PDB file of C-alpha atoms in Angstrom:
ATOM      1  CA  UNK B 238     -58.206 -12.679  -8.683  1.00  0.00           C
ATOM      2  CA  UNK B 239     -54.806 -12.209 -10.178  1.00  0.00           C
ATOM      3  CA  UNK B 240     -52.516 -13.217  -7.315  1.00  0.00           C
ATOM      4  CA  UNK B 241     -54.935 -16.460  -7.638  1.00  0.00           C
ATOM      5  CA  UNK B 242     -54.324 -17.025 -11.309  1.00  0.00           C
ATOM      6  CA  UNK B 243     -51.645 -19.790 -11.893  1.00  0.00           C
ATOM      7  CA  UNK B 244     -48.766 -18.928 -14.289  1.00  0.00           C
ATOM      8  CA  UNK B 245     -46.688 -21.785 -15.910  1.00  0.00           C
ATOM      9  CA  UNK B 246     -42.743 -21.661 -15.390  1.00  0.00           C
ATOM     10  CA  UNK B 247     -42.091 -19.873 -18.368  1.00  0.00           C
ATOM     11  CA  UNK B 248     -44.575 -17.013 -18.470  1.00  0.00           C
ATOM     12  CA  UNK B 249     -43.903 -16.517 -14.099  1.00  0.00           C
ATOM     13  CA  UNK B 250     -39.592 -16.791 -15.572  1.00  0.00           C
ATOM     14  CA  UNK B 251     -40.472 -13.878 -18.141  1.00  0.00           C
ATOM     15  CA  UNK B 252     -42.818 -11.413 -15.529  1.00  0.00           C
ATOM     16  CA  UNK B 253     -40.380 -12.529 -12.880  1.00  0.00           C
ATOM     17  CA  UNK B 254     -37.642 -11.046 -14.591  1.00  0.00           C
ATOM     18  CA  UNK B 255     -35.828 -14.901 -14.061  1.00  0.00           C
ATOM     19  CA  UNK B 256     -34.092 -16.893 -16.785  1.00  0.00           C
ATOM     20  CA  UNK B 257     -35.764 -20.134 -16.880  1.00  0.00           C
ATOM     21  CA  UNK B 258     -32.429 -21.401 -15.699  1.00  0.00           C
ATOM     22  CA  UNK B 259     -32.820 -19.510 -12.339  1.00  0.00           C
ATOM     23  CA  UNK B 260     -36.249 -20.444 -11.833  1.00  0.00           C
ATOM     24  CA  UNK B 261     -35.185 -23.808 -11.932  1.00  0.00           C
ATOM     25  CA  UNK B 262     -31.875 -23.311  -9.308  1.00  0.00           C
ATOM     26  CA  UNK B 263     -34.219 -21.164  -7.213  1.00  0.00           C
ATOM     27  CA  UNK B 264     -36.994 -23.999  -6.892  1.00  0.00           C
ATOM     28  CA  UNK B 265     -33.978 -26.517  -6.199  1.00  0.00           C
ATOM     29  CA  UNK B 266     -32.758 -24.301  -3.379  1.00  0.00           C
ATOM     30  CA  UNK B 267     -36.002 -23.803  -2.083  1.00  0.00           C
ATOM     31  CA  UNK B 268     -36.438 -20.614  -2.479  1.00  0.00           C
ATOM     32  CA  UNK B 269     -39.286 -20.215  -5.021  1.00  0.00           C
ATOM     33  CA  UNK B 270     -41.094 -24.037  -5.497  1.00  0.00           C
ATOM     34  CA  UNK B 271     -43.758 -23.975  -7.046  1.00  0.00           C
ATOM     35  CA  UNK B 272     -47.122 -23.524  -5.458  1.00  0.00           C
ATOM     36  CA  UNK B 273     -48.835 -26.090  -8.010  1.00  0.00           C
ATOM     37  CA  UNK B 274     -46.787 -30.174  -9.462  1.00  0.00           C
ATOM     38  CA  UNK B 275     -49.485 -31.707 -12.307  1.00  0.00           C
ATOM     39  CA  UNK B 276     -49.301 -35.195 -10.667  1.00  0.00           C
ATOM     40  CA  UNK B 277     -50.182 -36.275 -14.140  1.00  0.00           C
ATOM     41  CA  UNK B 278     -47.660 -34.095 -16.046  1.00  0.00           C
ATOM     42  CA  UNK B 279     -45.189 -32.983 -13.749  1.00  0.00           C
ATOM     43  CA  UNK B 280     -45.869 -29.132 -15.128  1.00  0.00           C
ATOM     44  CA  UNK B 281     -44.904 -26.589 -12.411  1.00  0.00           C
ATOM     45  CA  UNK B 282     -47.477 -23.420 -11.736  1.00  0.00           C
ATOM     46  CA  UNK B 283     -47.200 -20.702  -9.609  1.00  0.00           C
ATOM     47  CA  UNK B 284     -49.286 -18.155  -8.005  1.00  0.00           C
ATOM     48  CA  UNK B 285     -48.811 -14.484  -9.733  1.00  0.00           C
ATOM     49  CA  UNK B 286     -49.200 -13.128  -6.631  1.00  0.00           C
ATOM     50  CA  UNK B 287     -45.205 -14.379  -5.864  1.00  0.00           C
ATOM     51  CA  UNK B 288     -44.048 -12.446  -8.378  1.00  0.00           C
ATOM     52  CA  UNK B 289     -42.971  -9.679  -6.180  1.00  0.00           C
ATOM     53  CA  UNK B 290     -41.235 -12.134  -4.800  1.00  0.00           C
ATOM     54  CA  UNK B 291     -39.386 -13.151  -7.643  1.00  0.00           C
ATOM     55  CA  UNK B 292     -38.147  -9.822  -8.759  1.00  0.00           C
ATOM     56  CA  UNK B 293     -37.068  -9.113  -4.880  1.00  0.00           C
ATOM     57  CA  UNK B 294     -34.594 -12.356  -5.631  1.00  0.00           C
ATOM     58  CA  UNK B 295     -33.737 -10.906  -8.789  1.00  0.00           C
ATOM     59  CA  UNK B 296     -32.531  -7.404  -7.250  1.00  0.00           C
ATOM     60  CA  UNK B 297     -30.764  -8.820  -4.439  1.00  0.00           C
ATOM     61  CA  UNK B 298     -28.665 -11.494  -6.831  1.00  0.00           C
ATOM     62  CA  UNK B 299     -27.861  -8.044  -7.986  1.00  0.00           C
ATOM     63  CA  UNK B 300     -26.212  -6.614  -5.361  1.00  0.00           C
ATOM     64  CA  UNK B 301     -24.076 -10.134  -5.426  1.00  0.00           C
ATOM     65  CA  UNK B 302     -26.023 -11.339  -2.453  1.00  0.00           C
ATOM     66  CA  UNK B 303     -25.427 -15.053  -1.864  1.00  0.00           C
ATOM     67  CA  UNK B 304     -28.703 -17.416  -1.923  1.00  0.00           C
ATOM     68  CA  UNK B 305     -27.784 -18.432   1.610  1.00  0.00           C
ATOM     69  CA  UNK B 306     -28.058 -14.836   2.517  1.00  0.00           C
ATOM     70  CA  UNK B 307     -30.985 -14.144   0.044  1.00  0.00           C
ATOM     71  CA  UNK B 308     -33.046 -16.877   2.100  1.00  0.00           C
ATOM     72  CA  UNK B 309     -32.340 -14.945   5.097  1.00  0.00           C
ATOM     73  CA  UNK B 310     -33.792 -11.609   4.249  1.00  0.00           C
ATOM     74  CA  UNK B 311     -36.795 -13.587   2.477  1.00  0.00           C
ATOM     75  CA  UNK B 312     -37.870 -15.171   6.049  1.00  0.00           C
ATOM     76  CA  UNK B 313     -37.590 -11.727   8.026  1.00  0.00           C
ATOM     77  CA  UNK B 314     -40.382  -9.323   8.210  1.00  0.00           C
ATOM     78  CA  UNK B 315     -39.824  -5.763   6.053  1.00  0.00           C
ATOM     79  CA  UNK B 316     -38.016  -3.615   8.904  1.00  0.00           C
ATOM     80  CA  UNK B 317     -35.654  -6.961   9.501  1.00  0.00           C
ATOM     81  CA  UNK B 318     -35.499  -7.605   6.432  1.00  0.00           C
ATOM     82  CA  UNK B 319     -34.266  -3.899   5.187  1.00  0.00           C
ATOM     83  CA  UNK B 320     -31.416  -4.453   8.261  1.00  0.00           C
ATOM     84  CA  UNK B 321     -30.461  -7.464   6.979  1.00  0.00           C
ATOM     85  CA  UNK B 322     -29.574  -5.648   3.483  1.00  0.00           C
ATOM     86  CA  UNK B 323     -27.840  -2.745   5.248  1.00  0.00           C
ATOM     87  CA  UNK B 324     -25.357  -4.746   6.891  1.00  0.00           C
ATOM     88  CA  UNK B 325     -24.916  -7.280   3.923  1.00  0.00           C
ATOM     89  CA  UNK B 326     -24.012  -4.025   1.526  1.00  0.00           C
ATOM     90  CA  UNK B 327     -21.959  -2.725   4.732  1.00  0.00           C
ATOM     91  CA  UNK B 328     -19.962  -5.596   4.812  1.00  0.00           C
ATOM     92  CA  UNK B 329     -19.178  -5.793   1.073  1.00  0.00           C
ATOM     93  CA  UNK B 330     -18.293  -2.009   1.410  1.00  0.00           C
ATOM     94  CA  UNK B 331     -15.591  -2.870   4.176  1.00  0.00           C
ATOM     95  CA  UNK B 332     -14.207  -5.882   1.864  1.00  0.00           C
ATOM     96  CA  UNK B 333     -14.350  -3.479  -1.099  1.00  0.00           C
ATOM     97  CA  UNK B 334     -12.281  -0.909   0.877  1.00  0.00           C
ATOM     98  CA  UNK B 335      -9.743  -3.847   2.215  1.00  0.00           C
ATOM     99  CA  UNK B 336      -9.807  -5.300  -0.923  1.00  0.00           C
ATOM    100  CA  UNK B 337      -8.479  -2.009  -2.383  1.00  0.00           C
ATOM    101  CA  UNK B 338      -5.480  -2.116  -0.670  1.00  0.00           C
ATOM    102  CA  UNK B 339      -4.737  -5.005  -1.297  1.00  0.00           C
ATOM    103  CA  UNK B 340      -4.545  -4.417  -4.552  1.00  0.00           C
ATOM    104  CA  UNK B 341      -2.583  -1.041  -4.124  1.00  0.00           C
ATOM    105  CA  UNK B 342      -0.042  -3.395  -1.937  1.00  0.00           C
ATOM    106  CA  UNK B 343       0.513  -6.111  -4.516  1.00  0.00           C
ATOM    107  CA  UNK B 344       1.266  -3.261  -7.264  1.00  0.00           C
ATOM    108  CA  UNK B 345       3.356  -1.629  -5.643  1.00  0.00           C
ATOM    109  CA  UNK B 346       4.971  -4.936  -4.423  1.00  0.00           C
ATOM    110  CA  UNK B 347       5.159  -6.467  -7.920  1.00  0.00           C
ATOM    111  CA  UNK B 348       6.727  -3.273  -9.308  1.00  0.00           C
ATOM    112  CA  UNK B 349       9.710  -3.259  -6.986  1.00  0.00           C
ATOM    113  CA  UNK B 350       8.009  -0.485  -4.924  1.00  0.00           C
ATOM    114  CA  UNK B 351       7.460   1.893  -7.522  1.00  0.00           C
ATOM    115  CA  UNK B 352       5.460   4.413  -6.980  1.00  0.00           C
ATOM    116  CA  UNK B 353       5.448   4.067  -3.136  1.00  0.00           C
ATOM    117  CA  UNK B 354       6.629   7.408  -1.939  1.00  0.00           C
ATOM    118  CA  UNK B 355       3.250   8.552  -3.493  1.00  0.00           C
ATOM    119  CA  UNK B 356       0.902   6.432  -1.920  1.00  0.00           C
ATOM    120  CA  UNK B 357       2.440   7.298   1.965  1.00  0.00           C
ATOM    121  CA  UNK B 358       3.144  10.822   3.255  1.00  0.00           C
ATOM    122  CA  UNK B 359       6.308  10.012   5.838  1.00  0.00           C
ATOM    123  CA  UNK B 360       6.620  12.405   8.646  1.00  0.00           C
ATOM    124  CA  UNK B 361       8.562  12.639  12.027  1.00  0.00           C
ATOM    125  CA  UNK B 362       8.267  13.434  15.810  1.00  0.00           C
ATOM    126  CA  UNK B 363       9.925  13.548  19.072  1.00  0.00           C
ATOM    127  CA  UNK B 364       8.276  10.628  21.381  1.00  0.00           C
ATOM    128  CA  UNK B 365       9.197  10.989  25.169  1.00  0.00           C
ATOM    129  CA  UNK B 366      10.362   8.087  27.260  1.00  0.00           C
ATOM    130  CA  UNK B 367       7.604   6.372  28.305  1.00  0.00           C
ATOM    131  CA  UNK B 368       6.646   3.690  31.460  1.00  0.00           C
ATOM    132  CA  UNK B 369       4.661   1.113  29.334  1.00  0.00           C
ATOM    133  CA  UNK B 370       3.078  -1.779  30.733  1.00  0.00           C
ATOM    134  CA  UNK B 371       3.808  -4.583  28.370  1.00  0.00           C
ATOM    135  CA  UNK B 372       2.349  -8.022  27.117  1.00  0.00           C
ATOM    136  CA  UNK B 373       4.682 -10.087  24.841  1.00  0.00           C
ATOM    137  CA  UNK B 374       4.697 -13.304  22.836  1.00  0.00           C
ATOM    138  CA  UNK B 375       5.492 -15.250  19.702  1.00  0.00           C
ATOM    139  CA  UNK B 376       2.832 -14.758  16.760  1.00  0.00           C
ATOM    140  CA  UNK B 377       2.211 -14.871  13.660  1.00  0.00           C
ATOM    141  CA  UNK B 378      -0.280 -12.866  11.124  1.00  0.00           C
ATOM    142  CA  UNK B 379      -3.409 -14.745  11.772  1.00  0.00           C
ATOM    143  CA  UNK B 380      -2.889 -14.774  15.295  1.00  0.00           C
ATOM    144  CA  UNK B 381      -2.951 -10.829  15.417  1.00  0.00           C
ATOM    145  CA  UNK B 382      -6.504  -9.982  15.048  1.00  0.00           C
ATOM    146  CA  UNK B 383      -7.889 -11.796  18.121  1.00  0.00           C
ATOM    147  CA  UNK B 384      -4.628 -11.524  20.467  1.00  0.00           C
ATOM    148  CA  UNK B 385      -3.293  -7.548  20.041  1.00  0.00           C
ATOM    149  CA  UNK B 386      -7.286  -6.880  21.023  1.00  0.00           C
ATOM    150  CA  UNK B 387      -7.326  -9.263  23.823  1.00  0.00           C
ATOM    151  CA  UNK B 388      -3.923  -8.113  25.044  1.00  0.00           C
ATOM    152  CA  UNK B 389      -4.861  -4.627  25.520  1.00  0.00           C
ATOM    153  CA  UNK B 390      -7.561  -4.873  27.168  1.00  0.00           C
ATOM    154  CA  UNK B 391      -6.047  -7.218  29.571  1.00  0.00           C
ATOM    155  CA  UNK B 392      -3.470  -4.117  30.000  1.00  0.00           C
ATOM    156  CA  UNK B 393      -6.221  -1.625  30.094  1.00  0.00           C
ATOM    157  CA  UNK B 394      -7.753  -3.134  32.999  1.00  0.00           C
ATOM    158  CA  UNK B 395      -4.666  -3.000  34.766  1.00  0.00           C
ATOM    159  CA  UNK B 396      -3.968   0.578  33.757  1.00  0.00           C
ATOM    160  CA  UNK B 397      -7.204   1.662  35.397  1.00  0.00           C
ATOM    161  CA  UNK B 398      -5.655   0.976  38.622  1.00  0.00           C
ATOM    162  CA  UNK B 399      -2.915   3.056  37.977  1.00  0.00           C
ATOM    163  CA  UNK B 400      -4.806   6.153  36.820  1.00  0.00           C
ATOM    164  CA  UNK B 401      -5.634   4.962  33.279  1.00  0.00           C
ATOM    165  CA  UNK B 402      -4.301   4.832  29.606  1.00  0.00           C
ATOM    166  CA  UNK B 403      -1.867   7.822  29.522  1.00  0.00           C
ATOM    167  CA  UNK B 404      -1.191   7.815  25.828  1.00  0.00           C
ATOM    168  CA  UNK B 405      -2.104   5.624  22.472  1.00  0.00           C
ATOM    169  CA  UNK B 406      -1.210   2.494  22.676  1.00  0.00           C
ATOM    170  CA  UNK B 407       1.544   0.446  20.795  1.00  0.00           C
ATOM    171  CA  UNK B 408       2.697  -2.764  18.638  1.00  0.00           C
ATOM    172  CA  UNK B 409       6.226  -3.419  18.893  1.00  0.00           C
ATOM    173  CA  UNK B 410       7.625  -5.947  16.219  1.00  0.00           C
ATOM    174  CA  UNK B 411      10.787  -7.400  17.715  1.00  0.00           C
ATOM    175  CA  UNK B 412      11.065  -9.978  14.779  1.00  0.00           C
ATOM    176  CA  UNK B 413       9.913 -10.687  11.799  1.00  0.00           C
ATOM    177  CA  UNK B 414       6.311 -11.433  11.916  1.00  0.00           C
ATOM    178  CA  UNK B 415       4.834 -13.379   8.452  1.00  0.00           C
ATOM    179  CA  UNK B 416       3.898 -16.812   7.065  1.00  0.00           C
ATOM    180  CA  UNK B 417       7.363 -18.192   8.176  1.00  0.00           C
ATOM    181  CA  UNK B 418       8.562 -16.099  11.301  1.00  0.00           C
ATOM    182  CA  UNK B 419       6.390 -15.525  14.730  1.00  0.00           C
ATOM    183  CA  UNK B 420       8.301 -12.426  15.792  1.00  0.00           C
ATOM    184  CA  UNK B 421       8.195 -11.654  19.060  1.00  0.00           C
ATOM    185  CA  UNK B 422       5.604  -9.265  19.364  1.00  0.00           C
ATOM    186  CA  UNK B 423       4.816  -6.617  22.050  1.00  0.00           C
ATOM    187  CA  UNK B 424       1.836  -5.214  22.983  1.00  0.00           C
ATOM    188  CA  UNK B 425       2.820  -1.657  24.674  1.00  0.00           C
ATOM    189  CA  UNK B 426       0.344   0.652  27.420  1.00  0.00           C
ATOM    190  CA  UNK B 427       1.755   4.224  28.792  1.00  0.00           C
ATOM    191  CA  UNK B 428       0.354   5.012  32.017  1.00  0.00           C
ATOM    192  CA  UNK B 429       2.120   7.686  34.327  1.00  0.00           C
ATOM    193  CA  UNK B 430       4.753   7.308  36.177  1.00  0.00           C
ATOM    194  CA  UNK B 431       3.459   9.608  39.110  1.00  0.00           C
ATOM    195  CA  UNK B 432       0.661   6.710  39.425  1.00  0.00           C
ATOM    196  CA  UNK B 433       2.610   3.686  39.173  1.00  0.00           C
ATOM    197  CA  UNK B 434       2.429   2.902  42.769  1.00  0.00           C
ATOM    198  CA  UNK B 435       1.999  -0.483  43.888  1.00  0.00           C
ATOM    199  CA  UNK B 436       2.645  -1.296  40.220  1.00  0.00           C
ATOM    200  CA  UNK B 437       3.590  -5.021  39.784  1.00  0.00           C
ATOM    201  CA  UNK B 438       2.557  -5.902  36.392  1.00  0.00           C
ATOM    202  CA  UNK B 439       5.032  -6.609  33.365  1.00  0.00           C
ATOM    203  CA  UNK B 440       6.811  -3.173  32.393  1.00  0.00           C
ATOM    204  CA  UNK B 441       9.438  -0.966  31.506  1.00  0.00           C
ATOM    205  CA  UNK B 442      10.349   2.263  29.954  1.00  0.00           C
ATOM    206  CA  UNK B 443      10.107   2.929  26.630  1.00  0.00           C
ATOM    207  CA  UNK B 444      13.191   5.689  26.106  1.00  0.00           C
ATOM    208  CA  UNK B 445      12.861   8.567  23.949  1.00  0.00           C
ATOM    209  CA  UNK B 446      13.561   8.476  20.860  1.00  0.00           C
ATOM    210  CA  UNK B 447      12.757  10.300  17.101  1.00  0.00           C
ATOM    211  CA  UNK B 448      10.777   8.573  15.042  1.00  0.00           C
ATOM    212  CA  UNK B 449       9.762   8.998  10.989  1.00  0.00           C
ATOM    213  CA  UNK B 450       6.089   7.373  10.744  1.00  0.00           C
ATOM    214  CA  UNK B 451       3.194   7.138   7.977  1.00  0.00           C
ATOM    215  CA  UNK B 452      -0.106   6.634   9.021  1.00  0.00           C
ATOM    216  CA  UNK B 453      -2.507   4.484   7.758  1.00  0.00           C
ATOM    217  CA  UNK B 454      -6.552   3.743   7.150  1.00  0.00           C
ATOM    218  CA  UNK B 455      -8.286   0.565   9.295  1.00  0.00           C
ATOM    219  CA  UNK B 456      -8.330  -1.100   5.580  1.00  0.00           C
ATOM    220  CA  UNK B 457      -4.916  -0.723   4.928  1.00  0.00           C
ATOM    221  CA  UNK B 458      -3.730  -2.188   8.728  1.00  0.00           C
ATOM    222  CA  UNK B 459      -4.786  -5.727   7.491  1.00  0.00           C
ATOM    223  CA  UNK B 460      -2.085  -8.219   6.409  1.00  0.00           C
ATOM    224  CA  UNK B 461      -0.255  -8.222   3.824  1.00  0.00           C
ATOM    225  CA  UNK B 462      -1.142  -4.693   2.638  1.00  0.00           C
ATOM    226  CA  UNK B 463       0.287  -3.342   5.923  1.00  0.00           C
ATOM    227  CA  UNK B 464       3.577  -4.189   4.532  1.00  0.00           C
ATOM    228  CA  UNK B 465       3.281  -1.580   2.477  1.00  0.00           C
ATOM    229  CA  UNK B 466       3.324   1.103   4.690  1.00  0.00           C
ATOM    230  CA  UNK B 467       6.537  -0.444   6.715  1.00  0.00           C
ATOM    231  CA  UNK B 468       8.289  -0.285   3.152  1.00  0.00           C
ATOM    232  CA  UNK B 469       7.331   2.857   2.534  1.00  0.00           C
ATOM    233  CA  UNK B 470       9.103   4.095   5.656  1.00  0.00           C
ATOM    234  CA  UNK B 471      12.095   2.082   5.604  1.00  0.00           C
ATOM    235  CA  UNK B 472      12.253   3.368   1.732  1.00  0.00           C
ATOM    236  CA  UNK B 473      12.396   7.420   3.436  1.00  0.00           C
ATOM    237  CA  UNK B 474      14.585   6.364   5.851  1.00  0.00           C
ATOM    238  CA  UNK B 475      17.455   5.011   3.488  1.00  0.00           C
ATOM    239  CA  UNK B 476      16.437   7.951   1.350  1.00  0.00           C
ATOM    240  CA  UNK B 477      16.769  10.274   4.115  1.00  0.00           C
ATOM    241  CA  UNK B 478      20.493   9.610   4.911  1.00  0.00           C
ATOM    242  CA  UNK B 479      19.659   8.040   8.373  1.00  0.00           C
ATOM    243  CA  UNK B 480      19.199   4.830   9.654  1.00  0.00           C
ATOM    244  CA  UNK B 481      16.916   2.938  11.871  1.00  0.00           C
ATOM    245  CA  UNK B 482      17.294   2.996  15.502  1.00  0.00           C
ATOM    246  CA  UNK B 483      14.823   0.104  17.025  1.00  0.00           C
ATOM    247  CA  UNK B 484      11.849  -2.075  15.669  1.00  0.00           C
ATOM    248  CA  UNK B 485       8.715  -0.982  13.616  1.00  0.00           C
ATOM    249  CA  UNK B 486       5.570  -0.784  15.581  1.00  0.00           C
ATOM    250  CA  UNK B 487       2.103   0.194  14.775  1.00  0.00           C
ATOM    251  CA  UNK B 488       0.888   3.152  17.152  1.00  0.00           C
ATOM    252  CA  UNK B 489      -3.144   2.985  17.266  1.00  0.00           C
ATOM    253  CA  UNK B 490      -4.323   6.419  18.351  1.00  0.00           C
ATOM    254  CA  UNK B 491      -8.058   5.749  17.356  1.00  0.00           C
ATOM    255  CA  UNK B 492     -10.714   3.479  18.552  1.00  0.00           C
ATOM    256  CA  UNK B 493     -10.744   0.517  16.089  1.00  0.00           C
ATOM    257  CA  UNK B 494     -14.551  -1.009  16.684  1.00  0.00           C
ATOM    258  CA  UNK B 495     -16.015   2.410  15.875  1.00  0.00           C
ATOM    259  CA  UNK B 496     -13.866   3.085  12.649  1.00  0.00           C
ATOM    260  CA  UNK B 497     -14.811   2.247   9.090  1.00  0.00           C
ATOM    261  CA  UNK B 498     -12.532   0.673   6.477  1.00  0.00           C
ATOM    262  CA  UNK B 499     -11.105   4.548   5.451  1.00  0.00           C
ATOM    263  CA  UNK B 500     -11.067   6.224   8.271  1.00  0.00           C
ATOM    264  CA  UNK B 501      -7.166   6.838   9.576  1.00  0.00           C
ATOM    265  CA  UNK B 502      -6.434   4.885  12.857  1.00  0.00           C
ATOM    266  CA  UNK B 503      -2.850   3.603  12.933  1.00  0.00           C
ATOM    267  CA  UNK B 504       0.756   5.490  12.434  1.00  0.00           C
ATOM    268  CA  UNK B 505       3.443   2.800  11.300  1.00  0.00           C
ATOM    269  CA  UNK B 506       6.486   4.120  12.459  1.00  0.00           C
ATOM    270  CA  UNK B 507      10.597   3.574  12.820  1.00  0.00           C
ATOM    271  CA  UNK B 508      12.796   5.086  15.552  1.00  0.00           C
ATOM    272  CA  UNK B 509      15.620   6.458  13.641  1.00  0.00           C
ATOM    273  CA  UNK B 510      18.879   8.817  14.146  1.00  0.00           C
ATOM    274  CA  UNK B 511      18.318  12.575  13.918  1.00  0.00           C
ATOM    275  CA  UNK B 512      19.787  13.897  11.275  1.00  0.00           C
TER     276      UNK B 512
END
């Protein structure tokens, strides 16, 4: 039978669709040895029916699939296996997108912000004083990701005593926050005031205030390219004839596990005087 016959390295490289050179790393990783070693010879045979396998390598190295990865979706079943692809190609997707904007940051950046006022549409609003309960502490930019989530949920348990979430959420950046400075930063919760009984958590009120803001996609919130956006406001607001009134602070009015890389889920915004 065909799948039977045995195919040297070179003619199983050529109806693989492999460079000889592949085979070769691909045997060495272990994910195509051969089926047949000549004791006598050392010549390396394999089976024709692998071939499908072969090519399957061949299209995922295409898609820029690491070998680790490729191993993985080689050892699952078809319906696993197909899964296993999605969410590899979803996840370059998501770096593609964050990696985009990142590249739109440093640009802009590099060209002494030229070309920023295009790239952000700046509005304003009238916020209302507010009774926020609060979390704060010193960070910096890698410490972000896992404490802002943790933070608000600790407040959003708390909130559900007190009727529940009111508004979106907040970031307050009382400092500067990068490489070299750890802020402070402030993790803000509305809840109403009518239900703040009892209420003995951190808080305050948040007063009133106008504020110009931009808002931006889930890619573009990562650091540094979020920078960009805070630029772009501070760049209207000089612009504008006004001036800031209190610290920048990212207002997240969407539910960040459920949004993908472009979808809009964050205003960066300014308090600043009417004018």
């Amino acid at each position: 039978m065909e799948e039977e016959r045995l195919l040297t390295t070179g003619e199983f490289a050529r109806r693989g669709l492999l460079s000889p050179k592949a085979l070769r790393l691909y045997d060495r990783q272990g994910l195509l040895p051969p089926d047949v070693i000549d004791p006598a010879t050392g010549y390396r045979y394999y089976r024709a029916g692998r071939l499908a396998t072969a090519r399957l390598i061949v299209r995922l190295r295409g898609l820029d699939m690491p070998l680790a990865t490729v191993a993985e979706v080689l050892a699952l079943p078809g319906p696993e296996a197909a899964e296993r692809i999605g969410a590899y190609w979803a996840a370059v997707e998501r770096r593609t997108v964050s990696q985009r904007a990142l590249a739109e940051h440093l640009r802009v950046q590099l060209s002494g912000l030229e070309g920023i006022d295009e790239m952000y549409r700046i509005e304003q609003r009238e916020v209302p004083d507010q009774l926020v309960l609060t979390e704060q502490r010193r960070a910096r930019p890698q410490d972000l990701d896992e404490w802002i989530p943790a933070a608000t949920a600790r407040l959003e348990a708390i909130a559900a005593e007190h009727g529940g979430v009111a508004a979106a959420p907040f970031v307050i950046y009382h400092g500067q926050v990068d490489e070299d400075n750890d802020g402070p930063v402030e993790v803000c919760l509305p809840i109403d005031p009518a239900r703040a009984a009892g209420l003995t958590a951190p808080h305050r009120v948040e007063p009133a205030h106008r504020e110009a803001f931009t808002t931006i996609t889930k890619a573009q919130v990562e650091y540094p390219q979020i920078l960009s956006a805070y630029d772009a406001v501070c760049e209207w607001v000089e612009s504008a004839g006004t001036e800031r009134t209190g610290p920048g602070r990212e207002v997240y009015f969407a539910d960040w596990a459920a949004a993908a890389p472009d979808d809009r889920i964050c205003d960066i915004a300014f308090p600043v005087r009417a004018v």
